[in-house]
Short mmCIF file of C-alpha atoms and ligand atoms in Angstrom, two decimals:
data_model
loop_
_atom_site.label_atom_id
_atom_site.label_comp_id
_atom_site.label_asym_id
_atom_site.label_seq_id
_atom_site.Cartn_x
_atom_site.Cartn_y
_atom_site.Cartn_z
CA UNK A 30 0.00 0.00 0.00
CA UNK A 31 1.37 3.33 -0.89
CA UNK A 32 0.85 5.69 2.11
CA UNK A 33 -0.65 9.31 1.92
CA UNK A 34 2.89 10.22 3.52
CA UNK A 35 5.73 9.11 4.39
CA UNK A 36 9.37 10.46 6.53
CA UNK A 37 12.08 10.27 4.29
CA UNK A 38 15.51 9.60 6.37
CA UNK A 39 18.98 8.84 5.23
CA UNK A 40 22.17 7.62 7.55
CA UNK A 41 23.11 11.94 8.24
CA UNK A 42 19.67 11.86 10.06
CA UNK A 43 21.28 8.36 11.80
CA UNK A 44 24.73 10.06 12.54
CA UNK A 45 23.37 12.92 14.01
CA UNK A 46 20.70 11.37 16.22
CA UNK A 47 23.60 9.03 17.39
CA UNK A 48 25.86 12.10 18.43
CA UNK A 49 23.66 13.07 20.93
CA UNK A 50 23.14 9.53 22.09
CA UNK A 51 26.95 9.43 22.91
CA UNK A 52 27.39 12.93 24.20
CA UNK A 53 26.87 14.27 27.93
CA UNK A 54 23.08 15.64 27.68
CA UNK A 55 19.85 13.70 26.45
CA UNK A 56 16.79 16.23 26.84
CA UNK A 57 16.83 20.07 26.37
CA UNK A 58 20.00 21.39 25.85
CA UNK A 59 22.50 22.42 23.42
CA UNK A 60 21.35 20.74 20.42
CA UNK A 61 17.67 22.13 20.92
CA UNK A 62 18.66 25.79 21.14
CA UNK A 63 20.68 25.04 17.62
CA UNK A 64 17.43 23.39 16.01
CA UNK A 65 15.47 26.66 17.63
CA UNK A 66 17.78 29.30 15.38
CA UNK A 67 18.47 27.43 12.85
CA UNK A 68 14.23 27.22 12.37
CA UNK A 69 14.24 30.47 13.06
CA UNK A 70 16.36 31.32 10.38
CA UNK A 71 14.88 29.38 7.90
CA UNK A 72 11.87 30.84 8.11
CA UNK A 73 12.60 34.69 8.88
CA UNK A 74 11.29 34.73 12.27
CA UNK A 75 13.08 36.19 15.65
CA UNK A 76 12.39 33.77 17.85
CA UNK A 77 11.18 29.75 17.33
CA UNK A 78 10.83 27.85 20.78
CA UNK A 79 10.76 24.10 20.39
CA UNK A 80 8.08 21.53 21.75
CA UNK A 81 7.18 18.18 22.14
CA UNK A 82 4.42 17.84 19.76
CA UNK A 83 2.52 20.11 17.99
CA UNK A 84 -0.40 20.01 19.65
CA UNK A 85 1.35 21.02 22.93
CA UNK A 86 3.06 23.72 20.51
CA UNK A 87 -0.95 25.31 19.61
CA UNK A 88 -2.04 24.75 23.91
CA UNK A 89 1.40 27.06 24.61
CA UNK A 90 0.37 29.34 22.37
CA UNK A 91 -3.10 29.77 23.58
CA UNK A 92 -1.42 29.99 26.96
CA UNK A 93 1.03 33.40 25.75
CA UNK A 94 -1.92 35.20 24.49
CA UNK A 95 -3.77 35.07 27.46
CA UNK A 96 -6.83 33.06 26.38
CA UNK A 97 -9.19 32.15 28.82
CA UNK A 98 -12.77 31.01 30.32
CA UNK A 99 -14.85 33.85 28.87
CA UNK A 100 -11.89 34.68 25.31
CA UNK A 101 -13.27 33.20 22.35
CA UNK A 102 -11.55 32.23 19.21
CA UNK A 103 -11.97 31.70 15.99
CA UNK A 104 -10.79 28.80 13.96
CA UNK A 105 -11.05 27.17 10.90
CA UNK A 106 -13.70 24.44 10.39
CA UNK A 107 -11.59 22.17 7.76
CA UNK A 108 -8.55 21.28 9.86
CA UNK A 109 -6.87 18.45 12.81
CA UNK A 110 -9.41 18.37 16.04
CA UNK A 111 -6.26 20.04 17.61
CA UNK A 112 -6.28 22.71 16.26
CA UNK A 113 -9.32 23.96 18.17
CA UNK A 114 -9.05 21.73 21.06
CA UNK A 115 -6.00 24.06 21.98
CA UNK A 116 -8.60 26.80 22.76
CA UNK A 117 -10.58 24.30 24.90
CA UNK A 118 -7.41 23.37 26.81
CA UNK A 119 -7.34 26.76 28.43
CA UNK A 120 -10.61 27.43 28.98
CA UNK A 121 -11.63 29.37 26.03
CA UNK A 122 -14.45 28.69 23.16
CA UNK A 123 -13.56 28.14 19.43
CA UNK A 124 -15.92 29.16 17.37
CA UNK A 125 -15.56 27.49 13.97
CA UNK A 126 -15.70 29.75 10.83
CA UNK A 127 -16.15 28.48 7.43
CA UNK A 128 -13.27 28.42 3.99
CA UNK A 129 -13.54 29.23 0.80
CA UNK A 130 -15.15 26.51 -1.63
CA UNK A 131 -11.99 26.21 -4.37
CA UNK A 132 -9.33 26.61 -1.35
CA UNK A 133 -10.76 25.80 1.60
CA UNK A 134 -8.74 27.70 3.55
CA UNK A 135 -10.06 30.03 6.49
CA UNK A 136 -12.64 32.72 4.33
CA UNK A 137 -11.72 36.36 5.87
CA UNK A 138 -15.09 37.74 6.01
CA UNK A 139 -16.76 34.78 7.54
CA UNK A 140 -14.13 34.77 10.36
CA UNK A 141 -15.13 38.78 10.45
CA UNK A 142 -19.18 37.58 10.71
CA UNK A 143 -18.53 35.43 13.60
CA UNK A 144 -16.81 38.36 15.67
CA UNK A 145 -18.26 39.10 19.36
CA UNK A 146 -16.74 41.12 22.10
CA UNK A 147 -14.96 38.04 23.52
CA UNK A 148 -13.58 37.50 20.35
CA UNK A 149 -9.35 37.30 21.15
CA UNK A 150 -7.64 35.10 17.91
CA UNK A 151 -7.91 33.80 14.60
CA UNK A 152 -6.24 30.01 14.41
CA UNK A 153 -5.86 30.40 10.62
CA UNK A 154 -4.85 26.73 9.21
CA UNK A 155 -2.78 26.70 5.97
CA UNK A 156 -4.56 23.60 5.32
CA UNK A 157 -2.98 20.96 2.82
CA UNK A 158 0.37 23.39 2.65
CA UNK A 159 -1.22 26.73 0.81
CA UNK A 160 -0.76 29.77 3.05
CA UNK A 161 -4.08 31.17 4.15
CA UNK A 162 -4.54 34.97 2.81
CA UNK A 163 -2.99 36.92 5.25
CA UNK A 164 -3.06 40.45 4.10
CA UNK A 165 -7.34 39.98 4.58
CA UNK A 166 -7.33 38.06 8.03
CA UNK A 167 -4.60 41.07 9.09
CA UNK A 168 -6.68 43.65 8.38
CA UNK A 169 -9.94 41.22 9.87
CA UNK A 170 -7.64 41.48 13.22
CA UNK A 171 -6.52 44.69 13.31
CA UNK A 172 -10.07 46.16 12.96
CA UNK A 173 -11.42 44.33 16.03
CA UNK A 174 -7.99 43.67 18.04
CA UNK A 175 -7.38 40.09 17.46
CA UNK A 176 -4.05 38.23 17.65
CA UNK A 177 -3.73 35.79 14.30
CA UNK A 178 -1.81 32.43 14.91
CA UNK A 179 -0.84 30.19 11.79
CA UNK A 180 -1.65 26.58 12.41
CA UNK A 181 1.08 26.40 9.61
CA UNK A 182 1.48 22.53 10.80
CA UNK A 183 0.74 21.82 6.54
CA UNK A 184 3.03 24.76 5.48
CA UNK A 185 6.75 24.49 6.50
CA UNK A 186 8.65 25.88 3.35
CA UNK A 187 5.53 27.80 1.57
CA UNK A 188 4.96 31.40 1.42
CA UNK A 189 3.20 34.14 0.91
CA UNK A 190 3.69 37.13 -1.50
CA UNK A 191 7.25 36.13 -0.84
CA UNK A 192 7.26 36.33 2.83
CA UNK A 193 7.55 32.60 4.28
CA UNK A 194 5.52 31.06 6.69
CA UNK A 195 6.57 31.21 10.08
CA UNK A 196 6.67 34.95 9.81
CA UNK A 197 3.39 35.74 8.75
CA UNK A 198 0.81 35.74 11.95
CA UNK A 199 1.71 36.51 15.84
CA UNK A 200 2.65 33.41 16.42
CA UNK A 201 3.20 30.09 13.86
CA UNK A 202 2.82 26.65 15.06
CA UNK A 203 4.41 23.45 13.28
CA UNK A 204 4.60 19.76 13.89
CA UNK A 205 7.13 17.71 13.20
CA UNK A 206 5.11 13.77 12.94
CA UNK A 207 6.62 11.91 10.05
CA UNK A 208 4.01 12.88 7.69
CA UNK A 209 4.77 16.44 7.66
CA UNK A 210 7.81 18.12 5.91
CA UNK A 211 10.64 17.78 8.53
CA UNK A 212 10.35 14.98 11.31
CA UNK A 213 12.02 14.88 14.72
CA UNK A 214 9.33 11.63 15.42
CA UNK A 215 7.74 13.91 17.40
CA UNK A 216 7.73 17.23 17.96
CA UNK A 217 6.34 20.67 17.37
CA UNK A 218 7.56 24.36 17.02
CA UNK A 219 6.28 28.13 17.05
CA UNK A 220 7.61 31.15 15.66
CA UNK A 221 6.97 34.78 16.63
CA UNK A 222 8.69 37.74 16.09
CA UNK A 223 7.42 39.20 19.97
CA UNK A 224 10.19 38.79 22.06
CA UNK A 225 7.55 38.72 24.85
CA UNK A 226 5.50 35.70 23.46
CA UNK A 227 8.75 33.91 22.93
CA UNK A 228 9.39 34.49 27.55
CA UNK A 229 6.13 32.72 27.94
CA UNK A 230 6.23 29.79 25.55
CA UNK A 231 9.44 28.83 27.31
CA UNK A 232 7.83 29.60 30.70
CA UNK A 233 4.70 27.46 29.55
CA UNK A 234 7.33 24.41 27.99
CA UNK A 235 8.96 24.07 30.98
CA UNK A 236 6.36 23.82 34.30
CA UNK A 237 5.89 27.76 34.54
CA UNK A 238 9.45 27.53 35.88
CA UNK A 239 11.76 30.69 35.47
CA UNK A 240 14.86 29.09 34.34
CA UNK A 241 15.70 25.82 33.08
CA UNK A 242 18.09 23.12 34.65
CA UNK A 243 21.36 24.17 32.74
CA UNK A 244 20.95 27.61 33.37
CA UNK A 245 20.96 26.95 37.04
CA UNK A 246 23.88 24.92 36.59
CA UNK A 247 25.90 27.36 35.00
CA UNK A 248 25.36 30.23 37.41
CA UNK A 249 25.75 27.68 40.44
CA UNK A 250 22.44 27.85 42.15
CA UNK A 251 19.40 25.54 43.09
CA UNK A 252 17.31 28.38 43.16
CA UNK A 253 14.31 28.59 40.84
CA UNK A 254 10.88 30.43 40.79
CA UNK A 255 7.11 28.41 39.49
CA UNK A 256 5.50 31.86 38.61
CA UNK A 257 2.77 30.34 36.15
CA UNK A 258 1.07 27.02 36.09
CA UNK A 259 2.99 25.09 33.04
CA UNK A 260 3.71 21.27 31.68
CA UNK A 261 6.59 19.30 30.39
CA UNK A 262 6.43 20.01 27.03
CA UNK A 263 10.18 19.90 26.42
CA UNK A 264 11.18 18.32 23.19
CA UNK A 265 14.70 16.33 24.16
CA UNK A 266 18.14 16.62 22.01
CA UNK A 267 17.86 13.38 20.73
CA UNK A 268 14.93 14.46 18.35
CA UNK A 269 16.57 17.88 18.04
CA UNK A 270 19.47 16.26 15.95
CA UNK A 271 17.13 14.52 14.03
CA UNK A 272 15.38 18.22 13.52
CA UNK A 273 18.23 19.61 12.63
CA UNK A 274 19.38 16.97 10.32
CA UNK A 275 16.30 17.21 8.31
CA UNK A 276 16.16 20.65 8.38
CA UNK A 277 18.76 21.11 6.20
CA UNK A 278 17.10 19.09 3.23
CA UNK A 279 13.79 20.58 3.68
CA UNK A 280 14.39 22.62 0.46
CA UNK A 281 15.03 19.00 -1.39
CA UNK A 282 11.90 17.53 0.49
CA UNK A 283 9.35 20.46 -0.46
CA UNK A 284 11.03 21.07 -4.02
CA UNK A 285 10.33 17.08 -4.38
CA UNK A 286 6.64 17.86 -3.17
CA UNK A 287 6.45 20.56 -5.93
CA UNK A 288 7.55 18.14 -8.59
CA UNK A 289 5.03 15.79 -7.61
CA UNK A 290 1.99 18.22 -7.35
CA UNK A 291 2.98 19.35 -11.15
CA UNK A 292 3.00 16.30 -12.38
CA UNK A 293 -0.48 15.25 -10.49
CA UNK A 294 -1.28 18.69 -12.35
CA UNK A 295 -0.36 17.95 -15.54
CA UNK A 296 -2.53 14.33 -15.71
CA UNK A 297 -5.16 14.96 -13.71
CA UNK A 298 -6.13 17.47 -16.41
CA UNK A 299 -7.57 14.85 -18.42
CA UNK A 300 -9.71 13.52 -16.06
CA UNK A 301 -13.12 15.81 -16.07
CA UNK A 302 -14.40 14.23 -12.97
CA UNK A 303 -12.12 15.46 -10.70
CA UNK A 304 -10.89 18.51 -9.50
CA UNK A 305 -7.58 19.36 -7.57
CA UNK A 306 -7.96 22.75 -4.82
CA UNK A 307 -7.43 25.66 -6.09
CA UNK A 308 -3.67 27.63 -5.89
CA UNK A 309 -3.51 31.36 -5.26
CA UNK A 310 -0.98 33.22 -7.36
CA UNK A 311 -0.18 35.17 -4.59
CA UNK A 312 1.43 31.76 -2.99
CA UNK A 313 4.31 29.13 -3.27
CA UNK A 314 2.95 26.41 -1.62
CA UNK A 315 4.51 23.57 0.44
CA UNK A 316 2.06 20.55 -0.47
CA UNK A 317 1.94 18.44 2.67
CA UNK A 318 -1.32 17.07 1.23
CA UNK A 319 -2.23 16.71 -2.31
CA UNK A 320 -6.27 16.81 -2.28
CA UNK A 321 -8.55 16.34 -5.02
CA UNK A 322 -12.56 16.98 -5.30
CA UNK A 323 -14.87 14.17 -7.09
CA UNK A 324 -17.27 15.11 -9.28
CA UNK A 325 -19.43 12.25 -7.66
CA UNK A 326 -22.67 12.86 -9.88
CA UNK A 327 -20.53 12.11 -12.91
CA UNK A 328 -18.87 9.12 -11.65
CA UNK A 329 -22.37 7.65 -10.13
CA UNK A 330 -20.47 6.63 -6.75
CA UNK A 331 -20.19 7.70 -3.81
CA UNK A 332 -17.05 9.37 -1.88
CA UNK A 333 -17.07 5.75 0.39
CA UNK A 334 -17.31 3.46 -3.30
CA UNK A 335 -14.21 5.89 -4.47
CA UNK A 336 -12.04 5.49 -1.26
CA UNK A 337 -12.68 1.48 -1.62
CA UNK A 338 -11.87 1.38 -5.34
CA UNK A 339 -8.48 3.17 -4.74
CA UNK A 340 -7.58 1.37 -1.46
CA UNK A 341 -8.07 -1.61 -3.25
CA UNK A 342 -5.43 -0.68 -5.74
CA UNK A 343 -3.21 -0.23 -2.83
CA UNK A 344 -3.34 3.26 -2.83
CA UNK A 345 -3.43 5.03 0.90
CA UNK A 346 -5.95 7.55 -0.14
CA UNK A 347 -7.20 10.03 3.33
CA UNK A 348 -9.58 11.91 3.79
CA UNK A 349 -8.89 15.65 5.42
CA UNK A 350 -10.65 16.23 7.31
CA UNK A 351 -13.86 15.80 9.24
CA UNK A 352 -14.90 19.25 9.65
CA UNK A 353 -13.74 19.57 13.29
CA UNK A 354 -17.72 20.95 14.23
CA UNK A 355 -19.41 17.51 13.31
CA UNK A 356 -17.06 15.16 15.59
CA UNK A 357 -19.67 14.35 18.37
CA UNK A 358 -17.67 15.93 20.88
CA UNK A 359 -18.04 19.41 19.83
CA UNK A 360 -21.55 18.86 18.95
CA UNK A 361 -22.15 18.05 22.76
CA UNK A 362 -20.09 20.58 23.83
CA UNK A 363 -20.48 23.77 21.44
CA UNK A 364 -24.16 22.81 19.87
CA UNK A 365 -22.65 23.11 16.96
CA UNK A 366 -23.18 20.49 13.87
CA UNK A 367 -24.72 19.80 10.19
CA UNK A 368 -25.42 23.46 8.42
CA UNK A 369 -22.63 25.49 11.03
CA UNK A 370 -20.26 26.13 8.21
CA UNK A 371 -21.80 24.87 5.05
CA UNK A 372 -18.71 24.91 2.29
CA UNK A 373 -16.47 23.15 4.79
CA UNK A 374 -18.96 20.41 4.87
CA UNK A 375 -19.83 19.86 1.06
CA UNK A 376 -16.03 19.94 0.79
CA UNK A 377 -15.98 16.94 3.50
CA UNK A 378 -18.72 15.02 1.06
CA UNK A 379 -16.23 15.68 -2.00
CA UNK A 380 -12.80 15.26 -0.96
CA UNK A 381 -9.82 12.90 -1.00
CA UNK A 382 -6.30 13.28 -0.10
CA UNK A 383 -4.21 11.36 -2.92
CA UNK A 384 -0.59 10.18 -1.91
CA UNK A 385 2.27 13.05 -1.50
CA UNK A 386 5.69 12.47 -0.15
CA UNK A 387 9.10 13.17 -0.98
CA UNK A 388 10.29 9.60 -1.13
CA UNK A 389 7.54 8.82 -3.26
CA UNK A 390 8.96 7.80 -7.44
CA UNK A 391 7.35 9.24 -10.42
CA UNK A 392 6.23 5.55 -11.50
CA UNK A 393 4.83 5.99 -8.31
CA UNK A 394 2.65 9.22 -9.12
CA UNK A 395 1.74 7.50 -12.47
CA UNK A 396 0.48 4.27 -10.45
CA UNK A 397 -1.94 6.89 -8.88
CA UNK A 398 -3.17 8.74 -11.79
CA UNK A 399 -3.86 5.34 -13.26
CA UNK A 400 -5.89 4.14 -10.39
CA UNK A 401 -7.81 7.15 -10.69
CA UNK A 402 -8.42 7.07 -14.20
CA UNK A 403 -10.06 3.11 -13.54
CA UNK A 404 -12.75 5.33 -12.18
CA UNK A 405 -14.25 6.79 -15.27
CA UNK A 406 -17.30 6.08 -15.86
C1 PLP B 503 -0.25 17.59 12.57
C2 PLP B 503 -1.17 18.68 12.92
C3 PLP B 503 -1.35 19.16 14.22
C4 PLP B 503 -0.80 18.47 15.44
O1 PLP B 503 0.51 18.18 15.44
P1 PLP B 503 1.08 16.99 16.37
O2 PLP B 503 2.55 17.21 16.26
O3 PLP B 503 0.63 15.70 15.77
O4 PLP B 503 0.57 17.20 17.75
C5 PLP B 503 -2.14 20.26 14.41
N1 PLP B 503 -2.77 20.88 13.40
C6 PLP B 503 -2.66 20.43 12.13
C7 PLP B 503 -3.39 21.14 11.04
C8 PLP B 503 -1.87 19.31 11.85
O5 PLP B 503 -1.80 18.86 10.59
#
């Protein structure tokens, strides 16, 4: 079965995970502050503080802006249950917002209908890779005093109107699970460019502690200060080496994704009953997912028959995602379900996520095309 994704390692990501195996220090330390500016740097920000996962990565930065029983916050509709369950985490409410029909990405001015007085944040998610439009959800923000934070957990390596991701929003959360661009197994990250954000992620990482074991080592004292209530959400060495490691092909890995997505282009064309999303010009975008729309009146089947047909040619097709407002928790818990944000769920009735990953061959790709093309009717 050929998988939706798929790390891609190599024996430098071996080597360097084994350096830190043999040196003094295991968990955070040296290695982790190098994977931390060398992030930084890739994607223009000022500061990146490293976590555990990425999900912990979206609950810390819930935690720096302050959201809490009473905050709401707005968040895309089409995305990872995490990606609003941060805002739950802390006591705030999400309130989903619908995306635009030929992107599905976060739609600016129904995030700007959904605005109340406890409205805090935006959680725009640059969902499948393609950065979400910025300039509009800025200006939706700055009119009513919102903070924007990129779930950019699709988007390592894309950009917008040449700016990359990672430097876009107030804060930028990634994750760093094998199917995404760069793995450290697990692991997360967020960028900001507020040096005060950046004080209370690291707070938030490590138990709401002021300083960290090293530093206390290296100025000779026990002494330490809880000053906020915090978790362990350190990510350890070890996977920072692997971070690191990978980091420095993730211009190979998304230029690979690239290649693939043109050629899925370029023969998908010719197949009238299906539709990839829709690219802005305005982005270069980072493909973590490759998704596709049925035309499922034309082919007489239903999403379900399609998924079958294709797994049984062995290919891992996926389907992103379950609009986070139907999963029966939220229903329970929001009253929210069927007819909250229409687009995202005709999208959900349409959609498939087709295999993308940098490993993957070009006979590869052309196995998949063909597998689609058994569908014609
Ligand atoms: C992967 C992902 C997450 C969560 O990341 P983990 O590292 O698995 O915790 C959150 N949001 C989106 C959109 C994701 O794709």
């Amino acid at each position: 079965m050929l998988p939706y994704g798929r790390q891609l390692l190599d024996e430098r990501d071996v080597e360097a995970v084994t350096a830190v195996l043999r040196s003094a220090w295991l968990t955070t330390g040296p290695v982790v502050e190098q994977f931390e500016s060398a992030f930084a740097g890739a994607v223009a920000a000022r500061h990146a503080v490293a976590f555990s996962n990425g999900t912990a990565a979206l609950h810390a930065s819930m935690f720096a802006l302050g959201i809490k029983p009473g905050s709401e916050v707005i968040v895309s509709s089409m995305t990872f249950a995490a990606s609003a369950n941060c805002v739950l985490y802390v006591g705030g409410k999400p309130v989903f917002a619908d995306v635009d029909p030929g992107t599905l990405l976060l739609d600016p001015a129904d995030v700007e209908a959904r605005i109340t007085p406890a409205t805090r944040a935006i959680v725009a998610v640059d969902y499948a890779g393609q950065p979400c439009d910025y300039e509009a959800l800025r200006g939706v923000a700055n009119r009513h005093g919102l903070a924007v934070v990129a779930d950019a957990c699709h988007a390592l390596g894309a950009t917008y109107r040449g700016r990359a991701v990672g430097s876009l929003a107030d804060l930028s959360v990634f994750s760093f699970h094998p199917v995404k661009h760069i793995t450290t197994g697990e692991g997360g990250m967020v960028t900001t460019d507020d040096g005060e954000l950046a004080r209370r992620l690291r707070l938030f990482r490590n138990h709401g502690i002021t300083s960290d074991h090293r530093q206390r080592d290296s100025a000779g004292s026990f002494f330490y200060e809880m000053v906020e209530l915090g978790f362990n959400y350190r990510l350890t060495d070890i996977q920072s080496a692997l971070g690191l490691s990978q980091l420095d092909r993730l211009d190979e890995f998304v230029g690979r994704r690239r290649a693939i997505a043109a050629r899925y282009d370029r023969a998908l064309r010719e197949l009238p009953f299906i539709q990839p999303l829709n690219v802005s010009p305005d982005v270069e975008h980072a493909y973590h997912l490759y998704v596709v729309a049925f035309d499922l009146k034309q082919l007489a089947r239903t999403r379900a028959d399609v998924f079958k047909a294709m797994r049984g040619e062995n290919i891992g097709v996926n389907v992103h995602y379950i609009p986070v407002h139907l999963h029966p928790y939220y229903r329970a818990k929001l009253s929210v379900g069927p007819g909250f944000c229409p687009i995202a769920e005709a999208a959900y009735e349409r959609i498939l996520s087709i295999p993308m990953f940098p490993g993957m061959s070009d006979q590869d790709v052309d196995d998949v095309v063909a597998a689609i093309a058994k569908l014609r009717p």
